[in-house]
Amino acid sequence: MSEFSFETEILYSQIALFQYGLDNPFNDWNEIHVNQGFSWREGSVSFGTLSSDGDCMITVKMTKKIESDDDIIRAIVVPFKVEKGGVEIGSVMETVSIDIPEGTYEVLFTAKNVNNTEHYTFSFIKSENTTARVLKADDELNSTENLLMKANPAI
């Protein structure tokens, strides 16, 4: 897989990436998570979206390095370990299973608006040493330093 795109519906202002088959895959959010734009725990990360609800386009791709373009509104990098079975990406209502090879990655999440449609990209880059960081913040993000890398599952 080099690149895969699909449409889905945003619910609760978030899109999740998690290990395929994970019990309780979605994360609880607190104020710190909202301010930094994501809620992370081992095997699961949820990213805040540009709007609360509506249709969007999601692209998943494998790349060799972090790539950026001028249209990006928000860009966040997090570590992510993919285990057997790949990952799932989507909203609380619907997720799509994607076959990503096992390994340790940094995942670049980007958000942009194209022709009044929100576009979110998950770029998987093989990497053993990844530190979470906000590469580009929009007005919705208030805290981009000392990122909280602990969340509880939403039950």
PDB file of C-alpha atoms in Angstrom:
ATOM      1  CA  MET A   1       0.000   0.000   0.000  1.00  0.00           C
ATOM      2  CA  SER A   2       1.460   3.312  -0.970  1.00  0.00           C
ATOM      3  CA  GLU A   3      -1.684   5.405  -0.559  1.00  0.00           C
ATOM      4  CA  PHE A   4      -5.327   4.718   0.296  1.00  0.00           C
ATOM      5  CA  SER A   5      -8.192   7.251   0.600  1.00  0.00           C
ATOM      6  CA  PHE A   6     -11.760   6.996   1.825  1.00  0.00           C
ATOM      7  CA  GLU A   7     -14.637   9.208   2.944  1.00  0.00           C
ATOM      8  CA  THR A   8     -16.086   9.066   6.426  1.00  0.00           C
ATOM      9  CA  GLU A   9     -18.144  11.129   8.837  1.00  0.00           C
ATOM     10  CA  ILE A  10     -16.644  13.066  11.735  1.00  0.00           C
ATOM     11  CA  LEU A  11     -18.375  12.638  15.081  1.00  0.00           C
ATOM     12  CA  TYR A  12     -17.367  14.198  18.407  1.00  0.00           C
ATOM     13  CA  SER A  13     -14.650  16.304  16.705  1.00  0.00           C
ATOM     14  CA  GLN A  14     -12.190  13.435  16.434  1.00  0.00           C
ATOM     15  CA  ILE A  15     -10.641  10.835  14.154  1.00  0.00           C
ATOM     16  CA  ALA A  16      -8.978   7.814  15.716  1.00  0.00           C
ATOM     17  CA  LEU A  17      -6.085   5.568  14.727  1.00  0.00           C
ATOM     18  CA  PHE A  18      -5.724   2.342  16.676  1.00  0.00           C
ATOM     19  CA  GLN A  19      -4.310  -1.145  16.577  1.00  0.00           C
ATOM     20  CA  TYR A  20      -6.693  -3.522  14.789  1.00  0.00           C
ATOM     21  CA  GLY A  21      -8.883  -5.418  17.267  1.00  0.00           C
ATOM     22  CA  LEU A  22      -8.026  -3.226  20.278  1.00  0.00           C
ATOM     23  CA  ASP A  23     -10.601  -3.447  23.077  1.00  0.00           C
ATOM     24  CA  ASN A  24     -12.030   0.002  23.925  1.00  0.00           C
ATOM     25  CA  PRO A  25     -10.085   1.673  21.097  1.00  0.00           C
ATOM     26  CA  PHE A  26     -11.278   5.265  21.581  1.00  0.00           C
ATOM     27  CA  ASN A  27      -9.698   7.611  24.121  1.00  0.00           C
ATOM     28  CA  ASP A  28     -11.084   9.881  26.796  1.00  0.00           C
ATOM     29  CA  TRP A  29     -10.043  13.514  26.422  1.00  0.00           C
ATOM     30  CA  ASN A  30      -9.242  16.067  29.086  1.00  0.00           C
ATOM     31  CA  GLU A  31      -8.534  19.795  28.684  1.00  0.00           C
ATOM     32  CA  ILE A  32      -4.814  19.214  28.079  1.00  0.00           C
ATOM     33  CA  HIS A  33      -5.601  16.762  25.248  1.00  0.00           C
ATOM     34  CA  VAL A  34      -8.009  19.242  23.640  1.00  0.00           C
ATOM     35  CA  ASN A  35      -5.422  22.037  23.831  1.00  0.00           C
ATOM     36  CA  GLN A  36      -2.666  19.913  22.232  1.00  0.00           C
ATOM     37  CA  GLY A  37      -4.965  18.450  19.548  1.00  0.00           C
ATOM     38  CA  PHE A  38      -4.660  14.743  20.351  1.00  0.00           C
ATOM     39  CA  SER A  39      -5.178  12.059  22.999  1.00  0.00           C
ATOM     40  CA  TRP A  40      -2.530   9.285  22.947  1.00  0.00           C
ATOM     41  CA  ARG A  41      -1.950   5.961  24.644  1.00  0.00           C
ATOM     42  CA  GLU A  42      -0.112   2.834  23.522  1.00  0.00           C
ATOM     43  CA  GLY A  43      -2.016   1.372  20.552  1.00  0.00           C
ATOM     44  CA  SER A  44      -4.482   4.262  20.178  1.00  0.00           C
ATOM     45  CA  VAL A  45      -4.411   7.935  19.258  1.00  0.00           C
ATOM     46  CA  SER A  46      -7.322  10.266  18.585  1.00  0.00           C
ATOM     47  CA  PHE A  47      -6.808  13.558  16.781  1.00  0.00           C
ATOM     48  CA  GLY A  48      -9.022  16.605  17.048  1.00  0.00           C
ATOM     49  CA  THR A  49     -10.671  17.649  13.803  1.00  0.00           C
ATOM     50  CA  LEU A  50     -11.198  21.111  12.335  1.00  0.00           C
ATOM     51  CA  SER A  51     -14.974  20.924  12.865  1.00  0.00           C
ATOM     52  CA  SER A  52     -17.262  18.965  15.124  1.00  0.00           C
ATOM     53  CA  ASP A  53     -19.313  16.928  12.659  1.00  0.00           C
ATOM     54  CA  GLY A  54     -19.614  16.312   8.930  1.00  0.00           C
ATOM     55  CA  ASP A  55     -18.096  14.408   6.046  1.00  0.00           C
ATOM     56  CA  CYS A  56     -14.360  14.351   5.420  1.00  0.00           C
ATOM     57  CA  MET A  57     -11.730  12.653   3.290  1.00  0.00           C
ATOM     58  CA  ILE A  58      -9.012  10.539   4.926  1.00  0.00           C
ATOM     59  CA  THR A  59      -5.798   9.497   3.203  1.00  0.00           C
ATOM     60  CA  VAL A  60      -3.373   6.933   4.623  1.00  0.00           C
ATOM     61  CA  LYS A  61       0.087   6.564   3.130  1.00  0.00           C
ATOM     62  CA  MET A  62       3.536   5.148   3.711  1.00  0.00           C
ATOM     63  CA  THR A  63       6.345   7.648   3.226  1.00  0.00           C
ATOM     64  CA  LYS A  64      10.081   7.791   3.827  1.00  0.00           C
ATOM     65  CA  LYS A  65      10.134  11.254   5.440  1.00  0.00           C
ATOM     66  CA  ILE A  66       7.867  13.935   6.841  1.00  0.00           C
ATOM     67  CA  GLU A  67       6.339  15.879   3.981  1.00  0.00           C
ATOM     68  CA  SER A  68       4.418  19.122   4.224  1.00  0.00           C
ATOM     69  CA  ASP A  69       2.573  21.496   1.957  1.00  0.00           C
ATOM     70  CA  ASP A  70       1.494  25.109   2.357  1.00  0.00           C
ATOM     71  CA  ASP A  71      -2.229  24.254   2.592  1.00  0.00           C
ATOM     72  CA  ILE A  72      -1.869  22.329   5.861  1.00  0.00           C
ATOM     73  CA  ILE A  73      -3.682  23.935   8.802  1.00  0.00           C
ATOM     74  CA  ARG A  74      -2.559  21.491  11.503  1.00  0.00           C
ATOM     75  CA  ALA A  75       0.313  18.962  11.648  1.00  0.00           C
ATOM     76  CA  ILE A  76       1.086  16.629  14.569  1.00  0.00           C
ATOM     77  CA  VAL A  77       3.613  13.764  14.836  1.00  0.00           C
ATOM     78  CA  VAL A  78       3.167  10.882  17.302  1.00  0.00           C
ATOM     79  CA  PRO A  79       4.903   7.537  17.831  1.00  0.00           C
ATOM     80  CA  PHE A  80       2.865   4.471  16.908  1.00  0.00           C
ATOM     81  CA  LYS A  81       3.689   0.763  17.025  1.00  0.00           C
ATOM     82  CA  VAL A  82       1.793  -1.387  14.534  1.00  0.00           C
ATOM     83  CA  GLU A  83       1.343  -5.007  15.528  1.00  0.00           C
ATOM     84  CA  LYS A  84      -0.023  -7.996  13.642  1.00  0.00           C
ATOM     85  CA  GLY A  85      -3.306  -7.235  11.915  1.00  0.00           C
ATOM     86  CA  GLY A  86      -2.639  -3.630  10.946  1.00  0.00           C
ATOM     87  CA  VAL A  87      -4.670  -0.632  12.092  1.00  0.00           C
ATOM     88  CA  GLU A  88      -8.124   0.880  12.010  1.00  0.00           C
ATOM     89  CA  ILE A  89      -8.844   4.533  11.270  1.00  0.00           C
ATOM     90  CA  GLY A  90     -12.130   6.393  11.508  1.00  0.00           C
ATOM     91  CA  SER A  91     -14.789   7.786  13.775  1.00  0.00           C
ATOM     92  CA  VAL A  92     -16.900   6.389  16.574  1.00  0.00           C
ATOM     93  CA  MET A  93     -19.522   5.341  13.993  1.00  0.00           C
ATOM     94  CA  GLU A  94     -17.294   3.778  11.334  1.00  0.00           C
ATOM     95  CA  THR A  95     -13.694   2.614  11.011  1.00  0.00           C
ATOM     96  CA  VAL A  96     -11.727   1.211   8.100  1.00  0.00           C
ATOM     97  CA  SER A  97      -9.152  -1.561   8.530  1.00  0.00           C
ATOM     98  CA  ILE A  98      -5.835  -0.851   6.835  1.00  0.00           C
ATOM     99  CA  ASP A  99      -2.971  -3.293   6.380  1.00  0.00           C
ATOM    100  CA  ILE A 100       0.143  -1.500   7.625  1.00  0.00           C
ATOM    101  CA  PRO A 101       3.260  -3.677   8.055  1.00  0.00           C
ATOM    102  CA  GLU A 102       4.291  -4.423  11.631  1.00  0.00           C
ATOM    103  CA  GLY A 103       6.839  -2.003  13.008  1.00  0.00           C
ATOM    104  CA  THR A 104       7.499   1.222  14.872  1.00  0.00           C
ATOM    105  CA  TYR A 105       6.473   4.410  13.112  1.00  0.00           C
ATOM    106  CA  GLU A 106       6.118   8.086  13.514  1.00  0.00           C
ATOM    107  CA  VAL A 107       2.690   9.031  12.275  1.00  0.00           C
ATOM    108  CA  LEU A 108       2.235  12.475  10.781  1.00  0.00           C
ATOM    109  CA  PHE A 109      -1.378  13.653  11.061  1.00  0.00           C
ATOM    110  CA  THR A 110      -2.242  16.638   8.888  1.00  0.00           C
ATOM    111  CA  ALA A 111      -5.459  18.593   8.434  1.00  0.00           C
ATOM    112  CA  LYS A 112      -6.447  20.930   5.626  1.00  0.00           C
ATOM    113  CA  ASN A 113      -9.589  22.262   3.982  1.00  0.00           C
ATOM    114  CA  VAL A 114      -9.993  21.810   0.220  1.00  0.00           C
ATOM    115  CA  ASN A 115     -13.116  23.147  -1.534  1.00  0.00           C
ATOM    116  CA  ASN A 116     -15.041  23.179   1.778  1.00  0.00           C
ATOM    117  CA  THR A 117     -14.138  19.532   2.487  1.00  0.00           C
ATOM    118  CA  GLU A 118     -11.859  18.622   5.353  1.00  0.00           C
ATOM    119  CA  HIS A 119      -8.931  16.401   4.369  1.00  0.00           C
ATOM    120  CA  TYR A 120      -6.956  14.438   6.953  1.00  0.00           C
ATOM    121  CA  THR A 121      -3.799  12.507   6.136  1.00  0.00           C
ATOM    122  CA  PHE A 122      -2.074   9.841   8.203  1.00  0.00           C
ATOM    123  CA  SER A 123       1.514   9.368   6.948  1.00  0.00           C
ATOM    124  CA  PHE A 124       3.384   6.359   8.365  1.00  0.00           C
ATOM    125  CA  ILE A 125       7.173   6.790   8.455  1.00  0.00           C
ATOM    126  CA  LYS A 126       9.350   3.924   9.777  1.00  0.00           C
ATOM    127  CA  SER A 127      11.246   5.215  12.806  1.00  0.00           C
ATOM    128  CA  GLU A 128      12.617   3.728  16.014  1.00  0.00           C
ATOM    129  CA  ASN A 129      12.949   6.990  17.940  1.00  0.00           C
ATOM    130  CA  THR A 130       9.936   9.240  17.728  1.00  0.00           C
ATOM    131  CA  THR A 131       9.015  12.130  19.945  1.00  0.00           C
ATOM    132  CA  ALA A 132       5.503  13.535  19.781  1.00  0.00           C
ATOM    133  CA  ARG A 133       5.461  17.090  18.542  1.00  0.00           C
ATOM    134  CA  VAL A 134       3.179  19.680  17.007  1.00  0.00           C
ATOM    135  CA  LEU A 135       4.688  20.817  13.711  1.00  0.00           C
ATOM    136  CA  LYS A 136       1.965  23.313  12.824  1.00  0.00           C
ATOM    137  CA  ALA A 137      -0.729  24.650  15.146  1.00  0.00           C
ATOM    138  CA  ASP A 138      -3.907  26.491  14.232  1.00  0.00           C
ATOM    139  CA  ASP A 139      -5.956  28.768  16.504  1.00  0.00           C
ATOM    140  CA  GLU A 140      -7.712  25.810  18.156  1.00  0.00           C
ATOM    141  CA  LEU A 141      -4.498  24.456  19.685  1.00  0.00           C
ATOM    142  CA  ASN A 142      -3.305  26.209  22.845  1.00  0.00           C
ATOM    143  CA  SER A 143      -0.510  24.018  24.180  1.00  0.00           C
ATOM    144  CA  THR A 144       2.158  22.598  21.934  1.00  0.00           C
ATOM    145  CA  GLU A 145       4.943  22.025  24.468  1.00  0.00           C
ATOM    146  CA  ASN A 146       5.165  19.409  27.242  1.00  0.00           C
ATOM    147  CA  LEU A 147       2.688  17.158  25.452  1.00  0.00           C
ATOM    148  CA  LEU A 148       0.653  14.730  27.547  1.00  0.00           C
ATOM    149  CA  MET A 149       1.365  11.196  26.323  1.00  0.00           C
ATOM    150  CA  LYS A 150      -1.129   9.379  28.537  1.00  0.00           C
ATOM    151  CA  ALA A 151      -4.842   8.829  28.027  1.00  0.00           C
ATOM    152  CA  ASN A 152      -7.477   6.476  29.339  1.00  0.00           C
ATOM    153  CA  PRO A 153      -9.753   4.392  27.144  1.00  0.00           C
ATOM    154  CA  ALA A 154     -13.251   5.750  26.680  1.00  0.00           C
ATOM    155  CA  ILE A 155     -15.569   3.158  28.165  1.00  0.00           C
TER     156      ILE A 155
END
